[in-house]
Coordinates of C-alpha atoms in Angstrom, one line a residue:
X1 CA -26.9 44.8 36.5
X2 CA -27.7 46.7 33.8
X3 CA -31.8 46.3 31.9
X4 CA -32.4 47.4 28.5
X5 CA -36.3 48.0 28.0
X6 CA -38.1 48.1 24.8
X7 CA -37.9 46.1 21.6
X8 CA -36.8 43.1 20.1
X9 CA -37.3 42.1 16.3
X10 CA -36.0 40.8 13.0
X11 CA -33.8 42.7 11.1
X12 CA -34.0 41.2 7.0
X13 CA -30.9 42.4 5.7
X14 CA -30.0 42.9 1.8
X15 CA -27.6 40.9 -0.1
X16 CA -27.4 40.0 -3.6
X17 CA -27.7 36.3 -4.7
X18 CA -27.4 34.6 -8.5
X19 CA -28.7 38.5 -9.6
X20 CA -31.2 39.0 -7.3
X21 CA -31.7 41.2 -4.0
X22 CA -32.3 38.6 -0.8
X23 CA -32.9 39.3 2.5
X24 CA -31.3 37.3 5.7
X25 CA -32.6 37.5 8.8
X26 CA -30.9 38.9 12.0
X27 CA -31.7 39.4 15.5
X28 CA -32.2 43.1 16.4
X29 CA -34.5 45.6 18.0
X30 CA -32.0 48.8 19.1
X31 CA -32.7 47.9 22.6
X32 CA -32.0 44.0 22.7
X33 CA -28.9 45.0 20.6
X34 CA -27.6 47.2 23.7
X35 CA -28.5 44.2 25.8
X36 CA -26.1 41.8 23.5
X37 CA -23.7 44.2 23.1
X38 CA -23.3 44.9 26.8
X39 CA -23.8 41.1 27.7
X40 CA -21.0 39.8 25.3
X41 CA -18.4 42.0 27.1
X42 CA -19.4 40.0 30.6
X43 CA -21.5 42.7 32.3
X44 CA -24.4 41.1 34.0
X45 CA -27.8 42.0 31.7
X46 CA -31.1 41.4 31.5
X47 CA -33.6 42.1 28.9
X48 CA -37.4 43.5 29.8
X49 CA -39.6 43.2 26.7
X50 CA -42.9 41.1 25.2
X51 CA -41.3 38.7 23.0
X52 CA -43.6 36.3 20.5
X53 CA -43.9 32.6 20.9
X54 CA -43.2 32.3 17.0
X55 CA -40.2 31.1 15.8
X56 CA -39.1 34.4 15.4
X57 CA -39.5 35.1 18.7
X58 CA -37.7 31.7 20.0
X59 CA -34.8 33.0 17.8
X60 CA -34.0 36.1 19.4
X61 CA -34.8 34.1 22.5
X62 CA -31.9 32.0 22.0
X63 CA -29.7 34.8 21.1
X64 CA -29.6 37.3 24.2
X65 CA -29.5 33.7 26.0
X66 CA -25.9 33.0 24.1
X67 CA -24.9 36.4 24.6
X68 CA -25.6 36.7 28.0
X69 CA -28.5 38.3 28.6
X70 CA -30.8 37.0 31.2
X71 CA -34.2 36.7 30.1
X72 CA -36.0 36.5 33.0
X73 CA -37.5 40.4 32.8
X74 CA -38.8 38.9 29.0
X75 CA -43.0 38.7 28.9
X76 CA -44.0 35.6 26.6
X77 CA -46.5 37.4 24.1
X78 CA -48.7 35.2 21.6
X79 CA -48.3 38.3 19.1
X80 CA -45.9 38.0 16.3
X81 CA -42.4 39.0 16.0
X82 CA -42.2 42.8 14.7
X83 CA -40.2 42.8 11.3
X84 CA -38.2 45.4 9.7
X85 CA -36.3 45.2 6.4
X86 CA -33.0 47.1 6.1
X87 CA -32.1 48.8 3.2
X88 CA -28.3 49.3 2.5
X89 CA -27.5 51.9 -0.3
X90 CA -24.6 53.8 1.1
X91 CA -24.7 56.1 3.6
X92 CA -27.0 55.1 7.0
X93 CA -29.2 52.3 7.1
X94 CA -32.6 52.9 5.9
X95 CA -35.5 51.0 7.6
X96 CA -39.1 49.8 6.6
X97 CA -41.1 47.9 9.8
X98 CA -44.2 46.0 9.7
X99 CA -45.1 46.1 13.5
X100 CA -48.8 46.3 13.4
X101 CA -50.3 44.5 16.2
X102 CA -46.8 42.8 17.1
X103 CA -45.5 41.2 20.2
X104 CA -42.9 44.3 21.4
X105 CA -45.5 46.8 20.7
X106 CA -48.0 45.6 23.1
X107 CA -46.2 45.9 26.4
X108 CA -49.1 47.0 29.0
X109 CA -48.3 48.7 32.8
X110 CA -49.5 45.9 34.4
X111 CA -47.5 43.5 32.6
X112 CA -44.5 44.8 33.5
X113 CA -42.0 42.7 36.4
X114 CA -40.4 43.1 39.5
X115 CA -36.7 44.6 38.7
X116 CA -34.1 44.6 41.2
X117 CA -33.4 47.3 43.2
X118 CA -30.2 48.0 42.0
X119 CA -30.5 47.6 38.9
X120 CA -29.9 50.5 35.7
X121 CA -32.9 50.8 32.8
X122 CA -31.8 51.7 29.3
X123 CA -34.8 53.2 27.2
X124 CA -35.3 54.3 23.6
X125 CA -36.1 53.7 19.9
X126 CA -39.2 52.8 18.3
X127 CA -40.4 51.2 21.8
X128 CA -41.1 54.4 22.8
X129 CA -42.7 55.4 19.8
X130 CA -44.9 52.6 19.4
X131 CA -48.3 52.6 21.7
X132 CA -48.8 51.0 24.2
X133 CA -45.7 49.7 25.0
X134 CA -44.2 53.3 24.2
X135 CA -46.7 54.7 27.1
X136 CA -45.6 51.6 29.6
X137 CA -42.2 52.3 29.5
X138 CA -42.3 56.5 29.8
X139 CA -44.4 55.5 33.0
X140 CA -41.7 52.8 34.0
X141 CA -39.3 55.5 33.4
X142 CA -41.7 57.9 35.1
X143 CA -41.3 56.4 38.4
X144 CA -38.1 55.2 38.3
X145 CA -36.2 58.6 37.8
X146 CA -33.6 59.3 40.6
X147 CA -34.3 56.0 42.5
X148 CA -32.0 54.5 40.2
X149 CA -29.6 54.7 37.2
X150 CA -31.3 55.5 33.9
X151 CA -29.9 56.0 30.3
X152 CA -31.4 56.9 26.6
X153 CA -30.9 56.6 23.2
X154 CA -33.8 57.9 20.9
X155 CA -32.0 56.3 17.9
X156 CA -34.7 58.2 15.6
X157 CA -36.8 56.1 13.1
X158 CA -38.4 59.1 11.2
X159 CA -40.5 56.8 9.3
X160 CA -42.5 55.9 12.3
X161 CA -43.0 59.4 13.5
X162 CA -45.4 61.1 12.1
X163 CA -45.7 64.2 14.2
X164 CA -42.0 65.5 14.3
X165 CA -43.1 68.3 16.7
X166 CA -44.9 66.0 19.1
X167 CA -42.3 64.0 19.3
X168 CA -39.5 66.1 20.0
X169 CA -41.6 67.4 23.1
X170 CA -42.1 64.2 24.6
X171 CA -37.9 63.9 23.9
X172 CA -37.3 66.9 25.6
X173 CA -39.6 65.7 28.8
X174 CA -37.4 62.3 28.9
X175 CA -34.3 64.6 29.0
X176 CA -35.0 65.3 32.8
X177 CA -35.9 62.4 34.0
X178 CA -32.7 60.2 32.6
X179 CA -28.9 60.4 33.9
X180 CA -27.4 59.7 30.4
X181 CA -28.5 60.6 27.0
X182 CA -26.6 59.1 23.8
X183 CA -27.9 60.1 20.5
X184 CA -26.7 60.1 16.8
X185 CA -25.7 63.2 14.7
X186 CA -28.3 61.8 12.4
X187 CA -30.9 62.1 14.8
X188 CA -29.8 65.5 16.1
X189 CA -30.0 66.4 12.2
X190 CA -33.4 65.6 12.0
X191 CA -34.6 66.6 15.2
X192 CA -32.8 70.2 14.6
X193 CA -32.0 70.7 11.1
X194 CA -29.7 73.3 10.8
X195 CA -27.9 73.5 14.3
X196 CA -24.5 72.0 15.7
X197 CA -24.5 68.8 17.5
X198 CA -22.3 70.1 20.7
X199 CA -24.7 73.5 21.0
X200 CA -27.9 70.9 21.5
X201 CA -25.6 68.7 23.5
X202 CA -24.8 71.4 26.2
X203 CA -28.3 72.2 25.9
X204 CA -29.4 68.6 26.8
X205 CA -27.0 68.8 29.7
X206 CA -28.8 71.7 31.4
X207 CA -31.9 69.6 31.2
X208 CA -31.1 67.0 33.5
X209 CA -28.8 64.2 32.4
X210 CA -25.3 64.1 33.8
X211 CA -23.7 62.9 30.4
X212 CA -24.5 63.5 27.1
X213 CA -22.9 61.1 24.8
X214 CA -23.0 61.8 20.7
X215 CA -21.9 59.7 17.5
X216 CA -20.7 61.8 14.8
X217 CA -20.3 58.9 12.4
X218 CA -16.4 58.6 10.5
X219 CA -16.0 61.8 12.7
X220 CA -16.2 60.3 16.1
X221 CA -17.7 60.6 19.2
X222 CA -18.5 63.9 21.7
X223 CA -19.0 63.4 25.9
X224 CA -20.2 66.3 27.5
X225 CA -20.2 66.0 31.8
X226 CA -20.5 68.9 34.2
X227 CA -16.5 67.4 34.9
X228 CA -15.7 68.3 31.3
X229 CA -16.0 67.1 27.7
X230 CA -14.0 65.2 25.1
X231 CA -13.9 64.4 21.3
X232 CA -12.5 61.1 20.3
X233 CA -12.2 59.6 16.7
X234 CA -13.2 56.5 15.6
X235 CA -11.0 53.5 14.6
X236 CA -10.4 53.0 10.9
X237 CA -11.7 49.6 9.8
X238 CA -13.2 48.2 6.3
X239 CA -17.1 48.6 6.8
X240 CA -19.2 45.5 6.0
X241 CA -22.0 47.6 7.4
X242 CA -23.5 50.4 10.2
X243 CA -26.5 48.7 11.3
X244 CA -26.3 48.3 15.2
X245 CA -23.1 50.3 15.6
X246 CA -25.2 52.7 17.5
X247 CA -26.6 50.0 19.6
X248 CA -22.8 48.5 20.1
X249 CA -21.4 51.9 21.1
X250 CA -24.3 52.0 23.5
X251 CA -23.6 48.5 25.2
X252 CA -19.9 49.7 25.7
X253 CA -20.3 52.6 27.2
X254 CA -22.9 51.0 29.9
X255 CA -20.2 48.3 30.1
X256 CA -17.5 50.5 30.6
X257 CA -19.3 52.5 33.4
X258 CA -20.4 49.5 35.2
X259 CA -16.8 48.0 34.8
X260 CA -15.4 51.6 36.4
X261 CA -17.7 51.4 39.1
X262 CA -19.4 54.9 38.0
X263 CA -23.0 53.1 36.6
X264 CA -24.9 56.0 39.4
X265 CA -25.7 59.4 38.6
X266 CA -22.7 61.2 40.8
X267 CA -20.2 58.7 39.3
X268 CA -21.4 59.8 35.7
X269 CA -21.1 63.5 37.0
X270 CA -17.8 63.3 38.2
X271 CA -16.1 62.1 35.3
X272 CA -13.4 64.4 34.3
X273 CA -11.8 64.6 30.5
X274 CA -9.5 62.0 30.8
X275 CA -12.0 59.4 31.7
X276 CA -14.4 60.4 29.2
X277 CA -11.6 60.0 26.5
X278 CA -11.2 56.5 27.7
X279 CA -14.8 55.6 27.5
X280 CA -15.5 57.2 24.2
X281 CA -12.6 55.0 22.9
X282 CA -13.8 51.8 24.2
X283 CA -17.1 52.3 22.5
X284 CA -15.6 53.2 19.3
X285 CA -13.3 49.9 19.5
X286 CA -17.0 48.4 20.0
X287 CA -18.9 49.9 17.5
X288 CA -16.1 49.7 15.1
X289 CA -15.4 45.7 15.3
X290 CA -19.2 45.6 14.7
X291 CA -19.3 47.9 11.5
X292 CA -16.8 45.1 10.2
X293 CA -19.3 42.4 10.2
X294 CA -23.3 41.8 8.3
X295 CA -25.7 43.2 10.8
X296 CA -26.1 43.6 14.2
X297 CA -22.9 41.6 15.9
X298 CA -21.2 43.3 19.0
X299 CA -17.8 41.9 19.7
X300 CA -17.1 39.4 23.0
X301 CA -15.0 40.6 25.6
X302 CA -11.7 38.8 24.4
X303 CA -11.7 40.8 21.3
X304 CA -11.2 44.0 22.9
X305 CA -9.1 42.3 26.0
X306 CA -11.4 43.0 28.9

């Protein structure tokens, strides 16, 4: 099965209402959003992450529980629900968190449960930013690397980083110990203004992943394996919104690996051109079905006829 580790929070988004800006709450947290997206399309998932008794927390709760997603890697926390308010004013979503003292933040190492052998861990965002959890899961990942399948998506929240240098080191240390890496031309941006996205993807690949995976917005998405690369546009659809297309994109391409049977390090490694084409395109169809619709909302597998 496939794990996501790391947050799970409210998303308010913005809408307008009699003249006024109002904000509707979602379900999100980048790593519960791979977890949904992955779970909707019928691949066995689980979630590991400290999720609040508050009704916030009994929300998302019942969310990855109707999409699928087993929750029986969650820790109950008595901490409230992180919040984060999404600002939409063209362009990618902005974000502003209040997350002090808050339920996904305060994951500990001895908190942490018993995973199944054969199981894959996805890692990134602002869990690993945020201490302790962020400390808890770079030592789950720690001792986890090459005893089983691991993937990460950064999916950069600038605002909550406020040592740009000091983060990107601790990146860069990930970089070896995970099979596949997926990260946004807007984080590459940030993390290296001024250089191409496929230059710091072949970089990454020397590194240690086996894939490198890279959303370049309307421009489509990059694989890079040592069995070749591809570039495959993206789906043209009427945008309601981006948030958690990243996160959707993310969910299919774990999907679509475990589906193929190549969710290990050598069956990542051996895919050739044509296969990445295919699994770029499936998580395009994924990310772009969600795009259509207010927030984070992956598409079930009968919309995209698995």
């Amino acid at each position: 099965m496939i794990i996501t580790c790391g947050e799970a929070l409210i998303d308010f988004t913005s809408l307008h209402h009699e003249g006024h800006t109002v904000y509707r709450p979602h379900p999100g947290g980048s790593l519960m959003n791979v977890a949904v997206a992955s779970g909707r399309l019928g691949v066995p998932t689980g979630f590991l992450g400290k999720v609040s008794r508050d009704v916030f927390g009994r929300l998302l709760r019942q969310h990855m529980h109707e999409s699928q997603v087993s929750l029986e890697y969650v820790v109950e926390a008595r901490e409230p629900t992180t919040l984060a308010f999404v600002h939409l004013d063209g362009g990618d979503p902005e974000y502003s968190f209040y997350a002090g003292g808050t339920a996904d933040r305060s994951l500990m190492i001895e908190e942490l449960p018993a995973l199944p052998k054969a199981a894959a861990l996805h890692f990134g965002s602002i869990s690993l930013v945020l201490e302790p959890t962020a400390s808890t899961l770079e030592y789950l990942m720690q001792q986890e690397s090459r005893h089983r399948f691991l993937s990460l998506d950064p999916n950069v929240r600038p605002g909550l980083i406020p040592d740009r240098s000091a983060y990107l080191e601790r990146l860069e240390a990930w970089l070896s110990l995970v099979d596949l890496v997926k990260v946004s031309q807007a984080d590459l941006e940030w993390l290296y203004p001024g250089e191409s996205p496929k230059s710091i993807a072949q970089e990454w690949l020397g590194r240690g992943p086996a894939l490198v995976l890279v959303t370049l917005g309307g421009a489509g998405s990059l694989a890079l394996s040592a069995g070749g690369s591809a570039l495959v546009p993206v789906p043209k659809v009427k945008v309601a919104d981006t948030v958690g297309a990243g996160d959707a994109f993310m969910g299919a391409a774990l999907a679509w690996l475990h589906k193929q049977g190549r969710l290990s390090r050598s069956g990542v490694e051996g895919l050739g051109e044509g296969e990445l084409q295919q699994l770029l395109a499936f998580a395009n169809q994924v990310a772009a079905i969600n795009c259509t619709r207010a927030g984070a909302d992956p598409p079930w597998a009968r919309e995209v006829g698995w």
